Short mmCIF file of C-alpha atoms in Angstrom, two decimals:
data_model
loop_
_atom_site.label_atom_id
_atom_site.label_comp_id
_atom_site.label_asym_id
_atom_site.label_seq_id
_atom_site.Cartn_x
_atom_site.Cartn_y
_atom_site.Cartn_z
CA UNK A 1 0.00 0.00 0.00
CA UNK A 2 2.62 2.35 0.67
CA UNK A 3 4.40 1.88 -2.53
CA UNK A 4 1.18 2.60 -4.15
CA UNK A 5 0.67 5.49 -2.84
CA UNK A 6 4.29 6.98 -3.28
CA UNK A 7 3.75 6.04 -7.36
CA UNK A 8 0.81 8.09 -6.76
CA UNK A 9 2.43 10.62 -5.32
CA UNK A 10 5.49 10.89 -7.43
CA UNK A 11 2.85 11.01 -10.39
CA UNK A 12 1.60 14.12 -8.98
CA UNK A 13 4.70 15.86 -8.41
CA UNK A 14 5.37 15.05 -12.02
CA UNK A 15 2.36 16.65 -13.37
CA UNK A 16 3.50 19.45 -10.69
CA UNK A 17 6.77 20.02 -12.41
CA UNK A 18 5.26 20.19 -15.89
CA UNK A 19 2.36 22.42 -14.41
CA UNK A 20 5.32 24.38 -13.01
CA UNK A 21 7.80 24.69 -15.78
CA UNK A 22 8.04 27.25 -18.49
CA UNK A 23 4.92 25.03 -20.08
CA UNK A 24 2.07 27.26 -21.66
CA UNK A 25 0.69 24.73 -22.73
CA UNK A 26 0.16 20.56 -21.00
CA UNK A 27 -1.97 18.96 -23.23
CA UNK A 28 -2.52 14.86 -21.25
CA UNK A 29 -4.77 12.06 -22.73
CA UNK A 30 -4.92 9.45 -19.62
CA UNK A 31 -7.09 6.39 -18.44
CA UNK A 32 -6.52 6.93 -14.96
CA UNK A 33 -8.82 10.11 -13.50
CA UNK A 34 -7.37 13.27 -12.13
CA UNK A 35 -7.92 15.70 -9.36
CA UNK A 36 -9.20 18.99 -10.84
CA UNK A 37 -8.73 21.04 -7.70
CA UNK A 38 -4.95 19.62 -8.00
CA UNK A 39 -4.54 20.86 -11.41
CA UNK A 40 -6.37 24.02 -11.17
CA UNK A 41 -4.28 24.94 -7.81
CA UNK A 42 -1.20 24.22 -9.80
CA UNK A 43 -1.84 26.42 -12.48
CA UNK A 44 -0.40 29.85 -12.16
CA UNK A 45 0.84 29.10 -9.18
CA UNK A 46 3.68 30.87 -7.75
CA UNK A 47 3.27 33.73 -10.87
CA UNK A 48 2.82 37.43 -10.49
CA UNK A 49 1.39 37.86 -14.08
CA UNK A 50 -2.21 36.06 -13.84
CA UNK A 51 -5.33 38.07 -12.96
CA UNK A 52 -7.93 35.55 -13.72
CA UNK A 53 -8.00 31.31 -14.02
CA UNK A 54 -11.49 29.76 -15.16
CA UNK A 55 -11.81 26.07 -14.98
CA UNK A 56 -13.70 23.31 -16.49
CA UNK A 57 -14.61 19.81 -15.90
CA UNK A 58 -16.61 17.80 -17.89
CA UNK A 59 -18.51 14.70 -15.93
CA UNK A 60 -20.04 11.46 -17.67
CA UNK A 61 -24.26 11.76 -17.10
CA UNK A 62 -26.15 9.30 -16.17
CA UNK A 63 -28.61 9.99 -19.06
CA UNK A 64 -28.75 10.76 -22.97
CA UNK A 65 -32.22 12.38 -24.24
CA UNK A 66 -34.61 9.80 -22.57
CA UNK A 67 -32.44 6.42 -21.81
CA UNK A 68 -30.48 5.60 -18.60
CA UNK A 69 -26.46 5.57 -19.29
CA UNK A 70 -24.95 2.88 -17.26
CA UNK A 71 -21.69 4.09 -19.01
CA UNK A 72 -19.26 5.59 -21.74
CA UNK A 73 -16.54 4.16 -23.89
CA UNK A 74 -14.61 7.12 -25.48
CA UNK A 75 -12.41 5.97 -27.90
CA UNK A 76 -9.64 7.77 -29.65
CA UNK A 77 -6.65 7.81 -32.06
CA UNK A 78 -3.99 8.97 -29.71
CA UNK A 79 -1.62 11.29 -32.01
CA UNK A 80 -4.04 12.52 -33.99
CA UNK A 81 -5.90 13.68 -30.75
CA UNK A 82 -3.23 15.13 -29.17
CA UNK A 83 -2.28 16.85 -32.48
CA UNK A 84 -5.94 17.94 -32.86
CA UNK A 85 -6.16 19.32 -29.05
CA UNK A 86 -2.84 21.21 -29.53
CA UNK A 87 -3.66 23.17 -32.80
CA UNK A 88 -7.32 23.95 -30.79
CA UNK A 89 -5.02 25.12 -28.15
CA UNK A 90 -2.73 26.87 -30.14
CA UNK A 91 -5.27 29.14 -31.59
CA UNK A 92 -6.99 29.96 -28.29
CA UNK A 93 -3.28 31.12 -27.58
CA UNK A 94 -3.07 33.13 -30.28
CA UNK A 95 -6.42 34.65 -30.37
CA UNK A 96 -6.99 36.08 -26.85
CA UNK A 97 -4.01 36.86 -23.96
CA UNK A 98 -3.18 33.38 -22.36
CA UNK A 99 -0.81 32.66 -20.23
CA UNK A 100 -0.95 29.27 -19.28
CA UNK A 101 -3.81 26.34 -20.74
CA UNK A 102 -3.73 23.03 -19.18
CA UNK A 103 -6.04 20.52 -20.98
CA UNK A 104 -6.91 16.68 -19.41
CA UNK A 105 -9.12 14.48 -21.50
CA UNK A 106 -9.74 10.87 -20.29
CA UNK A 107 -10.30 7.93 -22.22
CA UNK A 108 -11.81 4.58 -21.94
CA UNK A 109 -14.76 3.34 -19.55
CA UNK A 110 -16.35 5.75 -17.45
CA UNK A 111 -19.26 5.76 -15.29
CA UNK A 112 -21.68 8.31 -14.31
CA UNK A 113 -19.99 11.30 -12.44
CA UNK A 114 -16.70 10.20 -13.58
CA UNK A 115 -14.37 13.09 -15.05
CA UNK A 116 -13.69 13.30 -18.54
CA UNK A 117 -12.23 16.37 -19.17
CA UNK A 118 -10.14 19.36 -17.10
CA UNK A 119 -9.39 21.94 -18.68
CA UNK A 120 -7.97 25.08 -16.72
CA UNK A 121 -6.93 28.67 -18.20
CA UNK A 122 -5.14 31.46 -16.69
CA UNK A 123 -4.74 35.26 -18.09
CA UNK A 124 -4.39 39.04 -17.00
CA UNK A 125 -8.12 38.89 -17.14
CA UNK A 126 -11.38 37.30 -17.11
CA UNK A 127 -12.76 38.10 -21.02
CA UNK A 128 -9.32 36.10 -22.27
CA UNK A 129 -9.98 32.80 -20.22
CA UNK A 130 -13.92 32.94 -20.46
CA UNK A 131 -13.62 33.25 -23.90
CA UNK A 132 -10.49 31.58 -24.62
CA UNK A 133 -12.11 28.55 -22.63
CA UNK A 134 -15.52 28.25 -24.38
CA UNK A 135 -13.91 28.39 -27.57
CA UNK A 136 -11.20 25.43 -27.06
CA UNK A 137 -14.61 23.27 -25.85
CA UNK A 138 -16.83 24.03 -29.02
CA UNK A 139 -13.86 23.05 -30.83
CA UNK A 140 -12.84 19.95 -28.42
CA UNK A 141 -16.59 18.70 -29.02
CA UNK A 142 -16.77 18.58 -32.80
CA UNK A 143 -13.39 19.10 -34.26
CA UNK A 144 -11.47 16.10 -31.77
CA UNK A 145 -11.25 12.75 -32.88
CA UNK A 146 -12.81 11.19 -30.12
CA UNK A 147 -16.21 8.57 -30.18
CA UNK A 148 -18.52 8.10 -27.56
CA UNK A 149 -20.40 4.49 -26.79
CA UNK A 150 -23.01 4.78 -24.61
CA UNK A 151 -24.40 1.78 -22.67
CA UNK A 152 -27.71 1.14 -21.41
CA UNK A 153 -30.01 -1.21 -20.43
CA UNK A 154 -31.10 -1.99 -23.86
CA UNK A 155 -27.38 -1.93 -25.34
CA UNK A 156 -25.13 -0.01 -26.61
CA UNK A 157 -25.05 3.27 -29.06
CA UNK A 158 -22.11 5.40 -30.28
CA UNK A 159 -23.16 9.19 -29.96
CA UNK A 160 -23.77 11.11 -32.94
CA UNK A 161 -22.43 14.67 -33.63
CA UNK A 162 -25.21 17.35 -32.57
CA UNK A 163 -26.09 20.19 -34.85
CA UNK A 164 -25.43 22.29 -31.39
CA UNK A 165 -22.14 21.56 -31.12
CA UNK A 166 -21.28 22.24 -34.83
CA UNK A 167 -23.33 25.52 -34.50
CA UNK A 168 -20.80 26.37 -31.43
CA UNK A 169 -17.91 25.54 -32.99
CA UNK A 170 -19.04 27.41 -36.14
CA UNK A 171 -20.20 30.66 -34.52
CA UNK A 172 -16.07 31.32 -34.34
#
């Protein structure tokens, strides 16, 4: 148990150090779940130069228009996602005044009220991570490659695109 919990630890400190570093950007695709108070408390930390941090945190529901979700497979094509999140990034960065974005998106099988995505922004000011932050999600919802299978009692689906997200992501 012990050892466990110093891998743990030393897992931490190593997302500490990146948080930390000269990083303005940590972009992480995991399994394993994450601590967003950890990660937004990180973030900025220790700078003079940050007026404003807005998170997010994306859960798993329990439902999807009418049926019961028992749970979610998100699926992915590592490199291309992590590509895909870092140009999204990228342009939030050069589009409003961001110092430091720090972006977690989980894959696998989740259950209801499981995290699936962190994403944390700091700036001199509120308009550039509000803004900078809404934009990286419209984009992180329809321009990502990653599929959703939701299961049910009556089986399985993989969730379709909405016209709402496009919309979102298109209104930029």
């Amino acid at each position: 148990v012990i050892l466990i919990t110093q891998l743990r630890m030393q897992k931490k400190l190593h997302f500490f150090h990146q948080l930390q570093g000269a990083d303005l950007l940590s972009i992480r695709i995991q399994e394993d779940d994450f601590d967003p108070g950890l990660i937004y408390n990180l973030v900025g930390k220790d700078r003079k130069d940050i007026g404003a941090k807005v998170a997010f945190t994306g859960l798993v529901k329990d439902f999807f228009e009418l049926d019961e979700v028992t749970s979610l497979y998100i699926e992915h094509y590592h490199s291309m996602a992590k590509t895909q999140l870092k140009n999204i990034c990228q342009a939030a960065l050069e589009r409003w005044q961001i110092k430091e974005i720090h972006l977690v998106h989980r894959v696998g099988l989740l259950k209801p009220g499981d995290n699936i995505v962190n994403l944390v922004l700091a700036s001199h000011n509120r308009n550039d991570v509000f803004q900078g932050g809404t934009f990286i999600m419209d984009y992180l919802k329809s321009d990502a490659p990653f599929w959703k299978k939701e299961f049910n009692r009556k089986g399985s689906a993989w969730v379709n695109q909405s016209l709402d997200d496009i919309q979102k992501m298109d209104s930029w």
